[in-house]
Short mmCIF file of C-alpha atoms and ligand atoms in Angstrom, two decimals:
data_model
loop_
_atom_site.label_atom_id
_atom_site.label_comp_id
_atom_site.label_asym_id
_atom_site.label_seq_id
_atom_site.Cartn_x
_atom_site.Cartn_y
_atom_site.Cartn_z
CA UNK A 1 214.92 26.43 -17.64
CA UNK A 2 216.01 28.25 -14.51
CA UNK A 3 216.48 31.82 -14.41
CA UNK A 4 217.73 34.60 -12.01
CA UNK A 5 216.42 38.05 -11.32
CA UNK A 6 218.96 40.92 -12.46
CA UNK A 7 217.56 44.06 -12.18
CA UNK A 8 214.39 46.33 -12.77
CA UNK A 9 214.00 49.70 -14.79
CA UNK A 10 210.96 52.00 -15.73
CA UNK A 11 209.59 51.30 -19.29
CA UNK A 12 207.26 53.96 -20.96
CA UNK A 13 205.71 52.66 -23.61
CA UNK A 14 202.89 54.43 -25.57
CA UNK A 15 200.49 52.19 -23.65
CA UNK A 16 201.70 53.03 -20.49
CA UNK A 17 204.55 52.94 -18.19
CA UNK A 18 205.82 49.64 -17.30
CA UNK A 19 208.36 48.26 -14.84
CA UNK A 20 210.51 45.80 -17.12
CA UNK A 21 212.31 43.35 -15.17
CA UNK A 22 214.93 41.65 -16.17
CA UNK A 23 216.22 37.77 -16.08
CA UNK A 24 218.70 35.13 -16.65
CA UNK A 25 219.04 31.67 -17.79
CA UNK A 26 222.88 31.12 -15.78
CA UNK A 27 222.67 27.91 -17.68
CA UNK A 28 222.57 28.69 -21.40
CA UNK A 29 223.33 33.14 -20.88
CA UNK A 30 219.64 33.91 -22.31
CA UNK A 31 217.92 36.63 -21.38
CA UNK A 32 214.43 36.96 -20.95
CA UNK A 33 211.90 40.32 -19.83
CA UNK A 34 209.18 40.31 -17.69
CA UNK A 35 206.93 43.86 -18.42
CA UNK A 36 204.49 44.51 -15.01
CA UNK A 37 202.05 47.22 -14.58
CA UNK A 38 200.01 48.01 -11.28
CA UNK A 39 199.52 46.58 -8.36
CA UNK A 40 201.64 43.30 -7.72
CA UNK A 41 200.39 42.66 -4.31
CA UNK A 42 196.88 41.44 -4.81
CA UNK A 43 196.13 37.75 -4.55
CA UNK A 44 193.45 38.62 -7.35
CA UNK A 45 194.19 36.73 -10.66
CA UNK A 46 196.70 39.16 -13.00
CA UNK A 47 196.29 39.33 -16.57
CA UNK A 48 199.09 37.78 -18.19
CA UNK A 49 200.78 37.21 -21.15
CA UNK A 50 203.36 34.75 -22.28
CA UNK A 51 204.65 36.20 -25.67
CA UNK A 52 207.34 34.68 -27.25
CA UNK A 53 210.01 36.31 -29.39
CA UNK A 54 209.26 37.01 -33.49
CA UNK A 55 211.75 39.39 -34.38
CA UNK A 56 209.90 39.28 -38.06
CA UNK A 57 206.57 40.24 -36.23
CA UNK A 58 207.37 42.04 -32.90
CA UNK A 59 209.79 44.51 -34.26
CA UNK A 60 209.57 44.37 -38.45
CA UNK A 61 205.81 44.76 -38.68
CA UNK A 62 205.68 41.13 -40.50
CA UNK A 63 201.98 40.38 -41.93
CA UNK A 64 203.47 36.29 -42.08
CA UNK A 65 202.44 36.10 -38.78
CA UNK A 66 199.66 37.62 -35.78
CA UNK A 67 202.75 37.59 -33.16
CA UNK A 68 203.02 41.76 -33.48
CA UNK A 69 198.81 42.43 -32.94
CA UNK A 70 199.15 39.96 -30.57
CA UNK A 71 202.25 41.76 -28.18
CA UNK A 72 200.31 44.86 -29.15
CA UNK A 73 196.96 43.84 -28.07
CA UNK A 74 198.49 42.68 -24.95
CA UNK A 75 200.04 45.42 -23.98
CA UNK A 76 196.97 47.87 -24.67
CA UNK A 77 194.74 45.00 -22.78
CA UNK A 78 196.94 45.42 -19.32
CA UNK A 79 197.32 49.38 -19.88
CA UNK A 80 193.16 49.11 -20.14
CA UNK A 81 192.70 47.00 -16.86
CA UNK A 82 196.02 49.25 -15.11
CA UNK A 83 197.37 46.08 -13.73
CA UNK A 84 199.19 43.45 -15.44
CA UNK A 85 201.95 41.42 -16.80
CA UNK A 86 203.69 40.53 -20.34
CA UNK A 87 206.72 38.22 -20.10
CA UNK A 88 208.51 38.62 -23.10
CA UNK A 89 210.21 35.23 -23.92
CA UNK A 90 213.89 34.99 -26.17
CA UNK A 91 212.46 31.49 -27.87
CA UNK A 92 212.82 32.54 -30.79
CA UNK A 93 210.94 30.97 -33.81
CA UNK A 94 209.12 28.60 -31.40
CA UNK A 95 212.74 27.06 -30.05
CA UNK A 96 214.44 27.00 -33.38
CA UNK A 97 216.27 30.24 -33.67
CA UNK A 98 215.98 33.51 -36.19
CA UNK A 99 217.80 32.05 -38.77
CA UNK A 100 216.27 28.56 -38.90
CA UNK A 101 212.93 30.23 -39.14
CA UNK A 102 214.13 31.71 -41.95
CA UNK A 103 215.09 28.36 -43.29
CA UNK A 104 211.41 27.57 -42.83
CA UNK A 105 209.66 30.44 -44.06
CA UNK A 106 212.12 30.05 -47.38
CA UNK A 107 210.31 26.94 -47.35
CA UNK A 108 206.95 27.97 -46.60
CA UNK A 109 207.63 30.48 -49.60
CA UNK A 110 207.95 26.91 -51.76
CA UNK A 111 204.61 25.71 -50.16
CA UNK A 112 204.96 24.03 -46.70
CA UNK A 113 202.82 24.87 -43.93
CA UNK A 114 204.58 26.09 -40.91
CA UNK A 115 204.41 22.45 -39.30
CA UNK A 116 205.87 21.22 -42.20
CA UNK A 117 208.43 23.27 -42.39
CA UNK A 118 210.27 23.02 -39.20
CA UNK A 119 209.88 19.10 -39.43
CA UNK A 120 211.42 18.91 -43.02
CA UNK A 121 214.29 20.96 -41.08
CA UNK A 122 214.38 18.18 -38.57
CA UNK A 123 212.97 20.02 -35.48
CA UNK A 124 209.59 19.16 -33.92
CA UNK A 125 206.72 21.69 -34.21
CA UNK A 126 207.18 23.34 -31.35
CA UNK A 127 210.44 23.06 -29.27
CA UNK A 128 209.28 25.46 -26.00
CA UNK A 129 209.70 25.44 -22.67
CA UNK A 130 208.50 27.46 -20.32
CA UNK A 131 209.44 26.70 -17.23
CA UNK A 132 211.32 29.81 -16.43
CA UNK A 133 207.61 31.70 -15.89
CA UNK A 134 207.54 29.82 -12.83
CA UNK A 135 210.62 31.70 -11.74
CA UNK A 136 209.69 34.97 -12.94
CA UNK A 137 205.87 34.78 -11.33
CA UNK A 138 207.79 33.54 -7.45
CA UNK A 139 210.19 36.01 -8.00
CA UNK A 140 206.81 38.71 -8.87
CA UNK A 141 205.12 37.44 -6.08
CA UNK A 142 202.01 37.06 -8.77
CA UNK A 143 200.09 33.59 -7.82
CA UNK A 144 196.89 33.29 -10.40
CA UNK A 145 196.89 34.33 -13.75
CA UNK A 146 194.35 35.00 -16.62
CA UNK A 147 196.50 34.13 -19.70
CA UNK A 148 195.86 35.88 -23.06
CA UNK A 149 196.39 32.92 -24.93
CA UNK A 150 194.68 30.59 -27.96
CA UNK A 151 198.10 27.90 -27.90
CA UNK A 152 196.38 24.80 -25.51
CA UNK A 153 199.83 23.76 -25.35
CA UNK A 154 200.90 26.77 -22.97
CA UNK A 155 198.13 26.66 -20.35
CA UNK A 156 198.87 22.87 -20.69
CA UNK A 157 202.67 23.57 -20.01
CA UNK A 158 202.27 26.62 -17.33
CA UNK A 159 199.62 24.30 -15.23
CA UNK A 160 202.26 21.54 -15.13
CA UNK A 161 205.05 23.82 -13.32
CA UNK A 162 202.34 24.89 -10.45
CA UNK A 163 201.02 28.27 -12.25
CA UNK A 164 197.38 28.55 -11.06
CA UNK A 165 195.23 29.68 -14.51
CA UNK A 166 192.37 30.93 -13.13
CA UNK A 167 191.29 32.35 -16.82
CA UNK A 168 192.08 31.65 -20.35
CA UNK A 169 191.33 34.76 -22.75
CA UNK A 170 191.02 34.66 -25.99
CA UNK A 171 193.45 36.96 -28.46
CA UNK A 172 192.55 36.98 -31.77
CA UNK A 173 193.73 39.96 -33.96
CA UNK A 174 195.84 40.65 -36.79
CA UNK A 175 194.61 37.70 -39.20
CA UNK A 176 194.96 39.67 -42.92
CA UNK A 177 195.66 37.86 -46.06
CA UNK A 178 199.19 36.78 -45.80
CA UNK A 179 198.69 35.16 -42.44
CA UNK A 180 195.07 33.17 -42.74
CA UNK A 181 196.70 29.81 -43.52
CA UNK A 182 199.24 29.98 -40.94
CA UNK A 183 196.48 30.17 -38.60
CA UNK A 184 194.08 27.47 -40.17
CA UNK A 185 197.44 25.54 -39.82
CA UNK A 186 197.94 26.52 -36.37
CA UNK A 187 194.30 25.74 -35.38
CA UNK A 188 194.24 22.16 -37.23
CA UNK A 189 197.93 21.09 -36.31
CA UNK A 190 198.74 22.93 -33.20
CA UNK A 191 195.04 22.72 -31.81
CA UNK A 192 194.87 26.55 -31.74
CA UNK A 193 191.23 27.85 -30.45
CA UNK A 194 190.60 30.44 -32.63
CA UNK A 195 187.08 29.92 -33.61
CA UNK A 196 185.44 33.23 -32.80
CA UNK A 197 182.61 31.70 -30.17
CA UNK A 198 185.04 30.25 -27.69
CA UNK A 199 182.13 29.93 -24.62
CA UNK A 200 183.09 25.75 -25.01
CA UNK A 201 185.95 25.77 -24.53
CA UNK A 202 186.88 22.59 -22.67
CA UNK A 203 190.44 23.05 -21.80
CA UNK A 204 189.92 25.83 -19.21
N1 LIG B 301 209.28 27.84 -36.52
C1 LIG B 301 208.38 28.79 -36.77
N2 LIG B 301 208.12 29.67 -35.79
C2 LIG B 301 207.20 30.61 -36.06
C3 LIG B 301 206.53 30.71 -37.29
N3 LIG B 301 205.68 31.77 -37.23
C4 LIG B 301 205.82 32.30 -35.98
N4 LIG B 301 206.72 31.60 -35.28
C5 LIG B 301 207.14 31.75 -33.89
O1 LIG B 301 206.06 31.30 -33.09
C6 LIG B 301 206.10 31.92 -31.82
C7 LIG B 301 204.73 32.50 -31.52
O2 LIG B 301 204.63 32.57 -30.19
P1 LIG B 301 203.43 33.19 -29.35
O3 LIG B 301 203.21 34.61 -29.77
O4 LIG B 301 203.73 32.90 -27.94
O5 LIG B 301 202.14 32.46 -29.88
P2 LIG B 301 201.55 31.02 -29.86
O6 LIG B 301 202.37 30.00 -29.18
O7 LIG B 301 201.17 30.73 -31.26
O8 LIG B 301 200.24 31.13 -29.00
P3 LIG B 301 199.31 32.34 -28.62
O9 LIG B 301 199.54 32.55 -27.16
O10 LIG B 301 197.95 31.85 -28.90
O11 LIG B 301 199.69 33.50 -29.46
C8 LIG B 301 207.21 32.95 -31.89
O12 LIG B 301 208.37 32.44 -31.27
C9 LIG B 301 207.43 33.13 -33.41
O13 LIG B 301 208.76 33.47 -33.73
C10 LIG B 301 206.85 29.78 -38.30
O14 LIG B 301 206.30 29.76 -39.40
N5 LIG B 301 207.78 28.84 -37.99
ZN1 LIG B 302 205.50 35.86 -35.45
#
Protein backbone atom coordinates (compact mmCIF):
# COMPACT_ATOMS: atom_id res chain seq x y z
CA UNK A 1 0.00 0.00 0.00
CA UNK A 2 1.07 3.53 -0.79
CA UNK A 3 1.69 5.99 1.78
CA UNK A 4 2.53 9.76 2.17
CA UNK A 5 4.89 11.54 4.46
CA UNK A 6 3.01 13.93 7.06
CA UNK A 7 5.17 15.23 9.41
CA UNK A 8 8.16 14.56 11.89
CA UNK A 9 8.45 15.17 15.77
CA UNK A 10 11.19 14.37 18.49
CA UNK A 11 10.45 11.09 20.43
CA UNK A 12 12.35 10.45 23.79
CA UNK A 13 12.03 7.25 24.71
CA UNK A 14 13.96 5.64 27.66
CA UNK A 15 16.27 4.18 25.02
CA UNK A 16 16.98 7.22 23.46
CA UNK A 17 15.65 10.05 21.56
CA UNK A 18 14.10 9.28 18.34
CA UNK A 19 12.76 11.28 15.41
CA UNK A 20 9.21 9.58 14.77
CA UNK A 21 7.96 10.23 11.45
CA UNK A 22 4.83 10.01 10.50
CA UNK A 23 2.73 8.42 7.36
CA UNK A 24 -0.33 7.81 5.45
CA UNK A 25 -2.10 5.24 3.54
CA UNK A 26 -4.51 8.15 1.36
CA UNK A 27 -6.11 4.98 0.20
CA UNK A 28 -7.57 3.17 3.21
CA UNK A 29 -6.75 6.55 6.13
CA UNK A 30 -4.12 4.20 8.08
CA UNK A 31 -1.51 5.47 9.73
CA UNK A 32 1.71 4.07 10.13
CA UNK A 33 5.28 5.41 12.24
CA UNK A 34 8.57 5.24 11.17
CA UNK A 35 11.07 5.73 14.59
CA UNK A 36 14.91 6.86 13.16
CA UNK A 37 17.90 7.45 15.22
CA UNK A 38 21.38 8.81 13.92
CA UNK A 39 22.78 9.44 11.01
CA UNK A 40 20.41 8.98 7.87
CA UNK A 41 22.90 9.97 5.34
CA UNK A 42 25.27 7.07 5.16
CA UNK A 43 25.02 4.62 2.31
CA UNK A 44 26.18 2.04 5.10
CA UNK A 45 23.48 -0.68 5.74
CA UNK A 46 20.93 0.72 8.78
CA UNK A 47 19.64 -1.53 11.26
CA UNK A 48 16.10 -1.95 10.80
CA UNK A 49 13.13 -3.16 12.09
CA UNK A 50 9.77 -3.94 10.66
CA UNK A 51 7.48 -4.41 13.79
CA UNK A 52 4.06 -4.83 13.34
CA UNK A 53 1.26 -3.72 15.63
CA UNK A 54 0.13 -6.15 18.90
CA UNK A 55 -1.72 -3.93 20.97
CA UNK A 56 -1.95 -7.18 23.49
CA UNK A 57 1.98 -7.28 23.43
CA UNK A 58 3.37 -3.78 22.53
CA UNK A 59 1.37 -1.84 24.99
CA UNK A 60 -0.47 -4.54 27.61
CA UNK A 61 2.68 -6.44 28.51
CA UNK A 62 0.94 -9.77 26.97
CA UNK A 63 3.16 -13.04 27.78
CA UNK A 64 0.73 -14.80 24.62
CA UNK A 65 3.10 -13.48 22.47
CA UNK A 66 7.27 -12.26 22.00
CA UNK A 67 5.91 -9.07 19.91
CA UNK A 68 6.66 -6.61 23.23
CA UNK A 69 10.63 -8.13 23.89
CA UNK A 70 10.80 -8.01 20.45
CA UNK A 71 9.81 -3.85 19.89
CA UNK A 72 11.83 -3.61 23.08
CA UNK A 73 14.87 -5.36 22.03
CA UNK A 74 14.74 -3.37 18.95
CA UNK A 75 14.64 -0.33 20.19
CA UNK A 76 17.56 -0.90 22.85
CA UNK A 77 19.54 -2.67 19.74
CA UNK A 78 19.45 0.81 17.55
CA UNK A 79 19.94 3.06 20.84
CA UNK A 80 23.23 0.53 21.31
CA UNK A 81 24.60 0.98 17.65
CA UNK A 82 23.25 5.14 17.82
CA UNK A 83 21.91 4.78 14.37
CA UNK A 84 18.86 3.15 13.29
CA UNK A 85 15.35 2.59 12.30
CA UNK A 86 11.97 0.87 13.71
CA UNK A 87 8.93 1.23 11.46
CA UNK A 88 6.12 0.63 13.48
CA UNK A 89 3.38 -0.99 11.25
CA UNK A 90 -0.84 -0.52 12.09
CA UNK A 91 -1.40 -4.40 10.72
CA UNK A 92 -2.79 -5.32 13.36
CA UNK A 93 -3.07 -9.07 14.36
CA UNK A 94 -1.05 -10.02 11.24
CA UNK A 95 -3.86 -8.21 8.77
CA UNK A 96 -6.88 -9.33 10.68
CA UNK A 97 -7.67 -6.58 13.08
CA UNK A 98 -7.72 -6.29 17.21
CA UNK A 99 -10.87 -7.73 17.56
CA UNK A 100 -10.60 -10.72 15.20
CA UNK A 101 -7.46 -11.64 17.01
CA UNK A 102 -9.39 -11.80 19.80
CA UNK A 103 -11.74 -14.09 18.03
CA UNK A 104 -8.65 -16.25 17.58
CA UNK A 105 -6.98 -16.20 20.75
CA UNK A 106 -10.72 -17.10 22.31
CA UNK A 107 -10.03 -19.92 20.17
CA UNK A 108 -6.59 -20.64 20.87
CA UNK A 109 -7.89 -20.56 24.61
CA UNK A 110 -10.15 -23.83 23.29
CA UNK A 111 -6.92 -25.36 21.75
CA UNK A 112 -6.03 -24.12 18.21
CA UNK A 113 -2.70 -23.10 17.31
CA UNK A 114 -2.42 -19.63 16.05
CA UNK A 115 -2.51 -20.93 12.29
CA UNK A 116 -5.44 -22.62 13.07
CA UNK A 117 -7.12 -20.15 14.42
CA UNK A 118 -7.22 -17.42 11.95
CA UNK A 119 -8.06 -20.11 9.19
CA UNK A 120 -11.11 -21.55 11.19
CA UNK A 121 -12.04 -17.64 11.13
CA UNK A 122 -11.68 -17.75 7.40
CA UNK A 123 -8.54 -15.55 6.95
CA UNK A 124 -5.20 -16.93 5.71
CA UNK A 125 -2.24 -17.12 8.14
CA UNK A 126 -0.82 -14.17 7.48
CA UNK A 127 -2.66 -11.36 5.53
CA UNK A 128 0.51 -8.58 5.36
CA UNK A 129 1.73 -6.38 3.14
CA UNK A 130 4.40 -4.40 3.28
CA UNK A 131 4.86 -2.51 0.59
CA UNK A 132 4.51 0.83 2.20
CA UNK A 133 8.39 0.31 3.71
CA UNK A 134 9.38 0.98 0.33
CA UNK A 135 7.83 4.40 0.66
CA UNK A 136 8.93 5.14 4.01
CA UNK A 137 12.85 3.97 3.29
CA UNK A 138 12.73 6.56 -0.39
CA UNK A 139 11.13 8.99 1.53
CA UNK A 140 14.29 8.29 4.54
CA UNK A 141 16.68 8.30 1.98
CA UNK A 142 17.91 4.81 3.82
CA UNK A 143 19.03 2.27 0.82
CA UNK A 144 20.41 -1.15 2.65
CA UNK A 145 19.10 -2.53 5.60
CA UNK A 146 20.06 -5.19 8.27
CA UNK A 147 16.56 -6.42 9.35
CA UNK A 148 15.99 -7.71 12.92
CA UNK A 149 13.86 -10.33 11.84
CA UNK A 150 13.22 -14.44 12.25
CA UNK A 151 9.66 -14.20 9.77
CA UNK A 152 11.38 -15.55 6.11
CA UNK A 153 8.28 -14.23 4.80
CA UNK A 154 9.32 -10.44 5.40
CA UNK A 155 12.86 -10.42 3.95
CA UNK A 156 11.04 -12.50 1.23
CA UNK A 157 8.37 -9.65 0.85
CA UNK A 158 10.80 -6.43 1.47
CA UNK A 159 13.39 -7.98 -1.32
CA UNK A 160 10.47 -8.17 -3.78
CA UNK A 161 9.61 -4.23 -3.57
CA UNK A 162 13.52 -3.32 -4.30
CA UNK A 163 14.70 -3.07 -0.43
CA UNK A 164 18.40 -4.13 -0.54
CA UNK A 165 18.87 -6.66 2.80
CA UNK A 166 22.26 -6.59 3.19
CA UNK A 167 21.80 -8.53 6.78
CA UNK A 168 19.29 -10.64 8.44
CA UNK A 169 19.62 -10.61 12.42
CA UNK A 170 18.33 -12.77 14.49
CA UNK A 171 15.75 -11.58 17.52
CA UNK A 172 14.95 -14.02 19.78
CA UNK A 173 13.73 -12.92 23.30
CA UNK A 174 10.81 -13.07 25.40
CA UNK A 175 9.91 -16.94 24.88
CA UNK A 176 8.39 -17.80 28.73
CA UNK A 177 5.83 -20.39 29.32
CA UNK A 178 2.69 -19.00 27.91
CA UNK A 179 4.26 -18.24 24.58
CA UNK A 180 6.62 -21.52 23.71
CA UNK A 181 3.97 -23.14 21.50
CA UNK A 182 3.10 -20.15 19.65
CA UNK A 183 6.57 -20.10 18.61
CA UNK A 184 7.11 -23.93 17.88
CA UNK A 185 3.93 -23.10 15.80
CA UNK A 186 5.41 -20.18 14.24
CA UNK A 187 8.71 -21.99 13.45
CA UNK A 188 6.91 -25.28 11.95
CA UNK A 189 3.97 -23.41 10.12
CA UNK A 190 5.26 -20.01 9.39
CA UNK A 191 8.96 -21.27 8.78
CA UNK A 192 10.18 -19.03 11.64
CA UNK A 193 14.19 -19.41 12.22
CA UNK A 194 14.39 -19.49 15.65
CA UNK A 195 16.74 -22.26 16.32
CA UNK A 196 19.39 -20.67 18.49
CA UNK A 197 22.60 -21.51 15.98
CA UNK A 198 21.34 -19.62 12.98
CA UNK A 199 25.15 -19.52 11.11
CA UNK A 200 23.01 -21.75 8.10
CA UNK A 201 20.85 -19.92 7.46
CA UNK A 202 20.09 -20.23 3.75
CA UNK A 203 17.63 -17.54 3.10
CA UNK A 204 20.06 -14.60 3.58
N1 LIG B 1 -3.80 -13.45 13.96
C1 LIG B 1 -2.91 -13.50 14.95
N2 LIG B 1 -1.99 -12.53 15.01
C2 LIG B 1 -1.09 -12.62 16.00
C3 LIG B 1 -1.08 -13.64 16.95
N3 LIG B 1 -0.06 -13.42 17.81
C4 LIG B 1 0.56 -12.29 17.38
N4 LIG B 1 -0.06 -11.81 16.30
C5 LIG B 1 0.30 -10.67 15.46
O1 LIG B 1 1.45 -11.04 14.73
C6 LIG B 1 2.19 -9.88 14.38
C7 LIG B 1 3.64 -10.08 14.78
O2 LIG B 1 4.37 -9.30 13.98
P1 LIG B 1 5.94 -9.07 14.05
O3 LIG B 1 6.32 -8.58 15.42
O4 LIG B 1 6.27 -8.23 12.88
O5 LIG B 1 6.57 -10.50 14.00
P2 LIG B 1 6.69 -11.67 12.98
O6 LIG B 1 6.03 -11.44 11.67
O7 LIG B 1 6.26 -12.89 13.71
O8 LIG B 1 8.22 -11.78 12.66
P3 LIG B 1 9.51 -11.33 13.44
O9 LIG B 1 10.06 -10.21 12.62
O10 LIG B 1 10.38 -12.51 13.42
O11 LIG B 1 9.11 -10.93 14.81
C8 LIG B 1 1.50 -8.72 15.07
O12 LIG B 1 0.68 -8.04 14.14
C9 LIG B 1 0.65 -9.40 16.15
O13 LIG B 1 -0.52 -8.68 16.46
C10 LIG B 1 -2.08 -14.64 16.87
O14 LIG B 1 -2.15 -15.60 17.63
N5 LIG B 1 -2.98 -14.52 15.84
ZN1 LIG C 1 2.05 -10.01 19.76
Amino acid sequence: MAVRYIQTCRLPTPFGVFDMHGFEEPDTGKEHVALTLGDLDSDEPMLARTHSECLTGDALYSMRCDCGYQLEEALRSIAREGRGILMYLRQEGRGIGLLNKIRAYHLQDQGADTVEANERLGFAADLRDYSMCKDMLQHLGIKSLRLMTNNPRKVKALSSYGIAIAERVPLHVGRNPHNEHYLDTKQSKLGHWLETHQDDDPEV
